[in-house]
């Protein structure tokens, strides 16, 4: 394995990929916003094991943040991130400045309909357009054979799968399981915002999901009964706000009327000013995901 290359321009990363794209060699891309943790590194490991060349992008994408969201205070720890990439065997790190990706006067954006109607869509207007647009750009810049996304952001994963299918891009979108901290909290760059007290209470997000899964395992099939119990658990932890507790079909992300097939339990809640999301897939016939 050669030394990791760091590229800050589109032309540069394209050159790096071109020189490595030999006969039959596959390229894997893991797009991130940095502040890398074990969740991101699981995407890199999945890419490393399946692809000859691994590219990681680190770019805090302004167009996916709403006006009152955390774009300016989002953690930026480039040196640490590059060290982690190097240790994980990344071949090329693409770390563009904002002007390289959005040189101004952007008139084009990618909108993926239907899948963005529920869950985080209504709470975060424009968010998934920003995500789809930047991922479209990254996929066109790197032109990977496979791109890796976490199930932690399940709706984002589905939106990107839909975009790639609808636009006929020859790229395999690979979903990777949620990586959790030892106590069950889903790893997230935003966990760094939590105070010790909030960090303790935030565990209720996972506990509520786990309780919902237990109810389904025990035979409950009524979404309302299940989400009511989940809400009680979450409310006990004193969140600033619960954005949603939903049981949806993992295919179209529409709410289900009965848990009569595999479902996605999904939660978004705020502790202090930090918005956390998490989910679990549950198959009622097996009780597993
Ligand atoms: P982000 O840097 O938060 O935009 O995330 C970059 C990629 O890492 C996305 O595909 C996320 O879904 C994925 N990711 C973030 N957290 C986790 C986690 N805890 N487990 C698995 N994947 C994750």
Short mmCIF file of C-alpha atoms and ligand atoms in Angstrom, two decimals:
data_model
loop_
_atom_site.label_atom_id
_atom_site.label_comp_id
_atom_site.label_asym_id
_atom_site.label_seq_id
_atom_site.Cartn_x
_atom_site.Cartn_y
_atom_site.Cartn_z
CA UNK A 1 0.00 0.00 0.00
CA UNK A 2 1.45 3.39 -1.00
CA UNK A 3 1.27 6.60 1.02
CA UNK A 4 -2.12 8.31 1.18
CA UNK A 5 -2.54 11.18 -1.23
CA UNK A 6 -4.41 14.29 -0.12
CA UNK A 7 -6.16 16.22 -2.87
CA UNK A 8 -8.03 19.50 -2.59
CA UNK A 9 -9.07 20.00 -6.19
CA UNK A 10 -11.44 18.16 -8.50
CA UNK A 11 -8.75 17.89 -11.16
CA UNK A 12 -6.30 16.51 -8.59
CA UNK A 13 -8.56 13.78 -7.25
CA UNK A 14 -9.60 12.82 -10.77
CA UNK A 15 -5.93 12.46 -11.68
CA UNK A 16 -5.26 10.27 -8.63
CA UNK A 17 -8.19 8.01 -9.43
CA UNK A 18 -7.27 7.84 -13.13
CA UNK A 19 -3.73 6.68 -12.41
CA UNK A 20 -5.06 3.91 -10.13
CA UNK A 21 -7.93 2.75 -12.30
CA UNK A 22 -6.04 -0.03 -14.03
CA UNK A 23 -7.62 -2.96 -15.82
CA UNK A 24 -10.27 -4.46 -13.57
CA UNK A 25 -9.30 -2.40 -10.51
CA UNK A 26 -12.30 -1.22 -8.54
CA UNK A 27 -12.73 2.15 -6.86
CA UNK A 28 -14.68 2.58 -3.59
CA UNK A 29 -15.79 5.97 -2.26
CA UNK A 30 -16.90 6.82 1.28
CA UNK A 31 -18.29 10.38 1.44
CA UNK A 32 -18.08 12.03 4.89
CA UNK A 33 -18.27 15.41 6.58
CA UNK A 34 -15.25 14.58 8.74
CA UNK A 35 -14.90 14.42 12.54
CA UNK A 36 -14.38 10.78 11.77
CA UNK A 37 -15.49 8.10 14.24
CA UNK A 38 -15.90 4.34 14.19
CA UNK A 39 -19.07 4.63 12.07
CA UNK A 40 -17.15 6.35 9.27
CA UNK A 41 -14.26 3.92 9.68
CA UNK A 42 -16.64 0.99 9.20
CA UNK A 43 -17.47 2.40 5.76
CA UNK A 44 -13.77 2.68 4.99
CA UNK A 45 -13.20 -0.92 6.16
CA UNK A 46 -16.07 -2.17 4.00
CA UNK A 47 -14.62 -0.31 1.00
CA UNK A 48 -11.12 -1.54 1.79
CA UNK A 49 -12.22 -5.16 1.85
CA UNK A 50 -14.19 -4.99 -1.42
CA UNK A 51 -12.33 -2.45 -3.59
CA UNK A 52 -8.78 -2.07 -4.86
CA UNK A 53 -8.70 1.68 -4.34
CA UNK A 54 -10.37 3.55 -1.46
CA UNK A 55 -11.23 7.23 -1.69
CA UNK A 56 -12.65 9.16 1.28
CA UNK A 57 -14.09 12.62 0.85
CA UNK A 58 -14.18 15.02 3.78
CA UNK A 59 -16.43 17.97 3.06
CA UNK A 60 -18.82 19.81 5.36
CA UNK A 61 -21.48 20.51 2.75
CA UNK A 62 -23.11 23.91 3.36
CA UNK A 63 -26.12 23.24 1.13
CA UNK A 64 -27.48 20.47 3.36
CA UNK A 65 -27.66 22.67 6.46
CA UNK A 66 -30.68 24.84 7.16
CA UNK A 67 -30.24 28.52 8.10
CA UNK A 68 -30.64 27.75 11.82
CA UNK A 69 -28.56 24.60 11.82
CA UNK A 70 -25.00 23.91 12.92
CA UNK A 71 -22.97 24.51 9.73
CA UNK A 72 -20.57 27.03 11.26
CA UNK A 73 -19.99 25.09 14.45
CA UNK A 74 -19.87 21.64 12.87
CA UNK A 75 -16.63 19.99 14.15
CA UNK A 76 -13.67 20.39 11.80
CA UNK A 77 -10.61 18.35 12.79
CA UNK A 78 -8.82 17.78 9.53
CA UNK A 79 -5.47 16.66 10.89
CA UNK A 80 -7.04 13.96 13.09
CA UNK A 81 -9.26 12.87 10.23
CA UNK A 82 -6.36 12.50 7.82
CA UNK A 83 -4.40 10.46 10.39
CA UNK A 84 -7.40 8.14 10.85
CA UNK A 85 -7.77 7.77 7.09
CA UNK A 86 -4.09 6.96 6.73
CA UNK A 87 -4.28 4.35 9.51
CA UNK A 88 -7.37 2.82 7.89
CA UNK A 89 -5.53 2.31 4.60
CA UNK A 90 -7.26 5.02 2.56
CA UNK A 91 -5.52 5.64 -0.77
CA UNK A 92 -6.83 9.10 -1.59
CA UNK A 93 -8.40 11.70 0.71
CA UNK A 94 -10.40 14.35 -1.13
CA UNK A 95 -10.64 17.45 1.06
CA UNK A 96 -11.94 20.28 -1.11
CA UNK A 97 -12.57 23.82 0.10
CA UNK A 98 -16.15 25.05 -0.32
CA UNK A 99 -15.23 27.17 -3.39
CA UNK A 100 -13.98 24.09 -5.22
CA UNK A 101 -17.36 22.37 -4.93
CA UNK A 102 -19.55 25.48 -5.17
CA UNK A 103 -17.68 28.07 -7.23
CA UNK A 104 -20.75 30.30 -7.17
CA UNK A 105 -23.96 30.76 -9.05
CA UNK A 106 -25.03 27.13 -8.70
CA UNK A 107 -28.25 26.80 -10.69
CA UNK A 108 -28.56 23.04 -10.56
CA UNK A 109 -29.77 20.90 -7.72
CA UNK A 110 -30.91 17.31 -7.50
CA UNK A 111 -34.30 16.61 -5.95
CA UNK A 112 -35.36 13.09 -5.01
CA UNK A 113 -39.11 13.02 -4.44
CA UNK A 114 -41.40 10.74 -2.38
CA UNK A 115 -38.68 9.32 -0.12
CA UNK A 116 -38.17 12.78 1.35
CA UNK A 117 -41.83 13.36 2.29
CA UNK A 118 -41.54 11.81 5.75
CA UNK A 119 -39.07 11.47 8.63
CA UNK A 120 -36.37 14.18 8.39
CA UNK A 121 -37.74 15.69 5.15
CA UNK A 122 -40.41 17.98 6.64
CA UNK A 123 -38.16 18.98 9.59
CA UNK A 124 -35.26 19.95 7.37
CA UNK A 125 -36.52 21.65 4.19
CA UNK A 126 -33.89 21.54 1.45
CA UNK A 127 -31.66 19.14 3.39
CA UNK A 128 -32.01 16.15 1.09
CA UNK A 129 -31.65 18.32 -2.03
CA UNK A 130 -28.33 19.48 -0.58
CA UNK A 131 -27.31 15.89 0.18
CA UNK A 132 -28.38 14.53 -3.21
CA UNK A 133 -26.65 17.38 -5.05
CA UNK A 134 -23.32 17.06 -3.25
CA UNK A 135 -23.34 13.26 -3.48
CA UNK A 136 -24.17 13.52 -7.20
CA UNK A 137 -21.18 15.82 -7.61
CA UNK A 138 -18.86 13.56 -5.59
CA UNK A 139 -19.98 10.49 -7.54
CA UNK A 140 -19.36 12.30 -10.83
CA UNK A 141 -15.98 13.59 -9.66
CA UNK A 142 -14.64 10.27 -8.39
CA UNK A 143 -16.68 7.89 -10.57
CA UNK A 144 -16.39 4.99 -8.14
CA UNK A 145 -17.61 1.46 -8.77
CA UNK A 146 -19.10 1.38 -5.27
CA UNK A 147 -20.02 4.07 -2.77
CA UNK A 148 -20.54 3.40 0.93
CA UNK A 149 -23.18 4.96 3.19
CA UNK A 150 -24.29 4.23 6.76
CA UNK A 151 -27.72 2.92 7.74
CA UNK A 152 -27.50 5.39 10.63
CA UNK A 153 -28.77 7.93 8.08
CA UNK A 154 -31.23 5.45 6.63
CA UNK A 155 -33.32 7.99 4.73
CA UNK A 156 -30.17 9.47 3.17
CA UNK A 157 -29.06 5.99 2.08
CA UNK A 158 -32.44 5.34 0.46
CA UNK A 159 -32.45 8.76 -1.25
CA UNK A 160 -29.04 8.07 -2.75
CA UNK A 161 -29.99 4.57 -3.86
CA UNK A 162 -33.05 6.06 -5.55
CA UNK A 163 -31.07 8.84 -7.23
CA UNK A 164 -28.48 6.43 -8.63
CA UNK A 165 -31.17 4.09 -9.88
CA UNK A 166 -33.32 6.87 -11.39
CA UNK A 167 -30.36 8.51 -13.13
CA UNK A 168 -28.92 5.17 -14.33
CA UNK A 169 -25.46 5.58 -12.86
CA UNK A 170 -23.40 2.37 -12.93
CA UNK A 171 -22.51 2.63 -9.24
CA UNK A 172 -23.34 0.16 -6.49
CA UNK A 173 -24.56 1.91 -3.35
CA UNK A 174 -23.57 -0.15 -0.32
CA UNK A 175 -25.37 0.33 3.00
CA UNK A 176 -23.37 -0.39 6.16
CA UNK A 177 -24.83 -1.29 9.59
CA UNK A 178 -25.03 1.29 12.37
CA UNK A 179 -21.95 1.41 14.59
CA UNK A 180 -22.80 2.10 18.24
CA UNK A 181 -20.90 3.13 21.32
CA UNK A 182 -20.58 0.50 24.05
CA UNK A 183 -23.87 1.52 25.71
CA UNK A 184 -25.87 1.60 22.48
CA UNK A 185 -25.78 5.28 21.48
CA UNK A 186 -25.25 5.48 17.71
CA UNK A 187 -21.83 6.94 16.89
CA UNK A 188 -22.21 10.44 15.44
CA UNK A 189 -20.00 13.48 14.91
CA UNK A 190 -22.75 15.46 16.66
CA UNK A 191 -22.34 13.44 19.89
CA UNK A 192 -19.37 15.73 20.57
CA UNK A 193 -21.86 18.57 21.21
CA UNK A 194 -23.53 16.73 24.12
CA UNK A 195 -22.74 17.68 27.71
CA UNK A 196 -22.12 14.73 30.07
CA UNK A 197 -25.69 15.05 31.34
CA UNK A 198 -27.17 15.19 27.83
CA UNK A 199 -24.97 12.28 26.74
CA UNK A 200 -26.47 10.17 29.54
CA UNK A 201 -30.05 11.12 28.68
CA UNK A 202 -29.50 10.71 24.93
CA UNK A 203 -29.17 6.98 25.48
CA UNK A 204 -32.98 6.97 25.71
CA UNK A 205 -33.09 7.25 21.90
CA UNK A 206 -31.62 3.79 21.57
CA UNK A 207 -33.57 2.50 24.57
CA UNK A 208 -36.86 3.63 23.00
CA UNK A 209 -35.96 1.89 19.74
CA UNK A 210 -34.95 -1.28 21.58
CA UNK A 211 -38.24 -1.23 23.52
CA UNK A 212 -40.15 -0.90 20.25
CA UNK A 213 -38.28 -3.88 18.87
CA UNK A 214 -39.12 -5.88 22.02
CA UNK A 215 -42.81 -5.11 21.60
CA UNK A 216 -42.70 -6.34 18.00
CA UNK A 217 -40.86 -9.47 19.12
CA UNK A 218 -43.57 -10.01 21.73
CA UNK A 219 -46.25 -9.86 19.04
CA UNK A 220 -47.41 -6.23 19.03
CA UNK A 221 -48.41 -5.17 15.54
CA UNK A 222 -50.05 -1.77 16.15
CA UNK A 223 -47.72 1.12 15.27
CA UNK A 224 -49.65 3.50 17.55
CA UNK A 225 -49.27 1.28 20.63
CA UNK A 226 -45.59 0.75 19.91
CA UNK A 227 -44.76 4.41 19.28
CA UNK A 228 -46.73 5.42 22.39
CA UNK A 229 -44.51 3.21 24.55
CA UNK A 230 -41.39 4.49 22.76
CA UNK A 231 -42.52 8.07 23.36
CA UNK A 232 -42.95 7.43 27.09
CA UNK A 233 -39.40 6.13 27.36
CA UNK A 234 -37.97 9.00 25.37
CA UNK A 235 -39.97 11.66 27.21
CA UNK A 236 -38.71 10.32 30.55
CA UNK A 237 -35.21 11.37 29.49
CA UNK A 238 -36.33 15.00 29.09
CA UNK A 239 -35.40 15.75 25.49
CA UNK A 240 -35.72 19.37 24.37
CA UNK A 241 -37.95 18.14 21.60
CA UNK A 242 -39.00 14.93 19.88
CA UNK A 243 -39.08 15.52 16.13
CA UNK A 244 -40.59 12.14 15.30
CA UNK A 245 -41.02 8.56 16.37
CA UNK A 246 -42.09 6.63 13.28
CA UNK A 247 -42.60 3.12 12.03
CA UNK A 248 -42.16 3.05 8.27
CA UNK A 249 -41.63 0.66 5.40
CA UNK A 250 -37.85 0.58 4.76
CA UNK A 251 -38.50 0.60 1.01
CA UNK A 252 -40.70 3.66 0.47
CA UNK A 253 -40.33 5.17 3.98
CA UNK A 254 -44.10 5.61 4.24
CA UNK A 255 -45.70 4.96 7.66
CA UNK A 256 -47.12 1.44 7.98
CA UNK A 257 -50.61 0.76 9.29
CA UNK A 258 -49.62 -2.61 10.73
CA UNK A 259 -46.32 -4.24 11.48
CA UNK A 260 -46.97 -7.07 9.06
CA UNK A 261 -43.61 -6.94 7.27
CA UNK A 262 -40.08 -5.76 7.90
CA UNK A 263 -40.22 -2.22 9.29
CA UNK A 264 -37.90 0.61 10.19
CA UNK A 265 -38.31 2.14 13.65
CA UNK A 266 -36.95 5.66 13.38
CA UNK A 267 -36.44 8.41 15.97
CA UNK A 268 -35.22 12.01 15.82
CA UNK A 269 -34.94 13.96 19.06
CA UNK A 270 -33.05 16.92 20.42
CA UNK A 271 -31.07 17.04 23.65
CA UNK A 272 -30.06 20.57 24.38
CA UNK A 273 -29.44 22.00 20.92
CA UNK A 274 -28.19 18.71 19.49
CA UNK A 275 -30.41 16.83 17.10
CA UNK A 276 -29.88 13.07 17.12
CA UNK A 277 -31.30 10.44 14.79
CA UNK A 278 -31.27 6.68 15.11
CA UNK A 279 -33.19 3.68 13.79
CA UNK A 280 -33.61 -0.08 13.95
CA UNK A 281 -34.82 -2.50 11.30
CA UNK A 282 -37.14 -5.18 12.67
CA UNK A 283 -38.63 -8.16 10.89
CA UNK A 284 -41.75 -9.27 12.80
CA UNK A 285 -41.44 -12.86 11.56
CA UNK A 286 -37.97 -13.30 13.05
CA UNK A 287 -37.75 -10.43 15.57
CA UNK A 288 -34.37 -9.58 14.03
CA UNK A 289 -33.30 -7.04 11.45
P1 LIG B 1 -21.47 12.22 8.04
O1 LIG B 1 -20.02 12.53 8.17
O2 LIG B 1 -22.22 12.34 9.33
O3 LIG B 1 -22.13 12.91 6.88
O4 LIG B 1 -21.54 10.66 7.69
C1 LIG B 1 -20.84 10.14 6.61
C2 LIG B 1 -21.25 8.73 6.38
O5 LIG B 1 -20.99 7.94 7.55
C3 LIG B 1 -22.75 8.59 6.11
O6 LIG B 1 -22.95 7.61 5.10
C4 LIG B 1 -23.28 8.13 7.44
O7 LIG B 1 -24.48 7.39 7.34
C5 LIG B 1 -22.16 7.26 7.93
N1 LIG B 1 -22.25 7.12 9.38
C6 LIG B 1 -22.29 8.11 10.30
N2 LIG B 1 -22.46 7.60 11.54
C7 LIG B 1 -22.51 6.25 11.40
C8 LIG B 1 -22.69 5.16 12.31
N3 LIG B 1 -22.82 5.35 13.62
N4 LIG B 1 -22.71 3.91 11.80
C9 LIG B 1 -22.58 3.70 10.46
N5 LIG B 1 -22.42 4.69 9.57
C10 LIG B 1 -22.38 5.94 10.01
#
